[in-house]
Amino acid sequence: MTDLQKDIFTGAIFLTGIVGFISGEFIISSTLFASAAIASSLNGSRKSTKAEQF
């Protein structure tokens, strides 16, 4: 997956978490927020590693 696809996927997970939170699905939305945060931090560490190589 390209970086753009990973960013879109992370954003989609986050937006789905917001919709779940509004509809009252607190356990599901908490899981989605956590997975979006983990994916975002993993993508950030990969991007900083690539920047340091060049």
PDB file of C-alpha atoms in Angstrom, residues 1-53:
ATOM      1  CA  MET A   1       0.000   0.000   0.000  1.00  0.00           C
ATOM      2  CA  THR A   2       1.183   3.474  -0.746  1.00  0.00           C
ATOM      3  CA  ASP A   3       1.356   6.192   1.879  1.00  0.00           C
ATOM      4  CA  LEU A   4      -1.742   7.845   0.443  1.00  0.00           C
ATOM      5  CA  GLN A   5      -3.736   4.617   0.717  1.00  0.00           C
ATOM      6  CA  LYS A   6      -2.592   4.153   4.316  1.00  0.00           C
ATOM      7  CA  ASP A   7      -3.619   7.719   5.183  1.00  0.00           C
ATOM      8  CA  ILE A   8      -7.021   7.268   3.560  1.00  0.00           C
ATOM      9  CA  PHE A   9      -7.526   3.977   5.416  1.00  0.00           C
ATOM     10  CA  THR A  10      -6.593   5.577   8.754  1.00  0.00           C
ATOM     11  CA  GLY A  11      -8.964   8.487   8.084  1.00  0.00           C
ATOM     12  CA  ALA A  12     -11.777   6.095   7.172  1.00  0.00           C
ATOM     13  CA  ILE A  13     -11.277   4.170  10.422  1.00  0.00           C
ATOM     14  CA  PHE A  14     -11.353   7.445  12.362  1.00  0.00           C
ATOM     15  CA  LEU A  15     -14.541   8.665  10.655  1.00  0.00           C
ATOM     16  CA  THR A  16     -16.198   5.296  11.233  1.00  0.00           C
ATOM     17  CA  GLY A  17     -15.282   5.628  14.904  1.00  0.00           C
ATOM     18  CA  ILE A  18     -16.945   9.040  15.061  1.00  0.00           C
ATOM     19  CA  VAL A  19     -20.128   7.682  13.464  1.00  0.00           C
ATOM     20  CA  GLY A  20     -20.100   4.753  15.896  1.00  0.00           C
ATOM     21  CA  PHE A  21     -19.659   7.099  18.840  1.00  0.00           C
ATOM     22  CA  ILE A  22     -22.580   9.283  17.748  1.00  0.00           C
ATOM     23  CA  SER A  23     -24.821   6.248  17.294  1.00  0.00           C
ATOM     24  CA  GLY A  24     -23.998   4.968  20.785  1.00  0.00           C
ATOM     25  CA  GLU A  25     -21.676   2.088  19.929  1.00  0.00           C
ATOM     26  CA  PHE A  26     -19.055   3.124  22.464  1.00  0.00           C
ATOM     27  CA  ILE A  27     -17.084  -0.139  22.604  1.00  0.00           C
ATOM     28  CA  ILE A  28     -16.776  -0.365  18.820  1.00  0.00           C
ATOM     29  CA  SER A  29     -15.903   3.316  18.447  1.00  0.00           C
ATOM     30  CA  SER A  30     -13.252   3.066  21.180  1.00  0.00           C
ATOM     31  CA  THR A  31     -11.682   0.128  19.352  1.00  0.00           C
ATOM     32  CA  LEU A  32     -11.728   2.026  16.061  1.00  0.00           C
ATOM     33  CA  PHE A  33     -10.182   5.137  17.653  1.00  0.00           C
ATOM     34  CA  ALA A  34      -7.432   3.007  19.198  1.00  0.00           C
ATOM     35  CA  SER A  35      -6.672   1.255  15.916  1.00  0.00           C
ATOM     36  CA  ALA A  36      -6.586   4.600  14.081  1.00  0.00           C
ATOM     37  CA  ALA A  37      -4.159   5.986  16.670  1.00  0.00           C
ATOM     38  CA  ILE A  38      -1.896   2.950  16.394  1.00  0.00           C
ATOM     39  CA  ALA A  39      -1.978   3.018  12.588  1.00  0.00           C
ATOM     40  CA  SER A  40      -1.245   6.734  12.577  1.00  0.00           C
ATOM     41  CA  SER A  41       1.748   6.373  14.880  1.00  0.00           C
ATOM     42  CA  LEU A  42       3.095   3.461  12.849  1.00  0.00           C
ATOM     43  CA  ASN A  43       2.742   5.451   9.620  1.00  0.00           C
ATOM     44  CA  GLY A  44       4.447   8.421  11.257  1.00  0.00           C
ATOM     45  CA  SER A  45       7.417   6.379  12.389  1.00  0.00           C
ATOM     46  CA  ARG A  46       7.820   4.870   8.923  1.00  0.00           C
ATOM     47  CA  LYS A  47       7.718   8.309   7.301  1.00  0.00           C
ATOM     48  CA  SER A  48      10.328   9.731   9.672  1.00  0.00           C
ATOM     49  CA  THR A  49      12.580   6.728   9.056  1.00  0.00           C
ATOM     50  CA  LYS A  50      12.313   7.225   5.290  1.00  0.00           C
ATOM     51  CA  ALA A  51      13.119  10.928   5.679  1.00  0.00           C
ATOM     52  CA  GLU A  52      16.209  10.154   7.741  1.00  0.00           C
ATOM     53  CA  GLN A  53      17.559   7.785   5.066  1.00  0.00           C
TER      54      GLN A  53
END
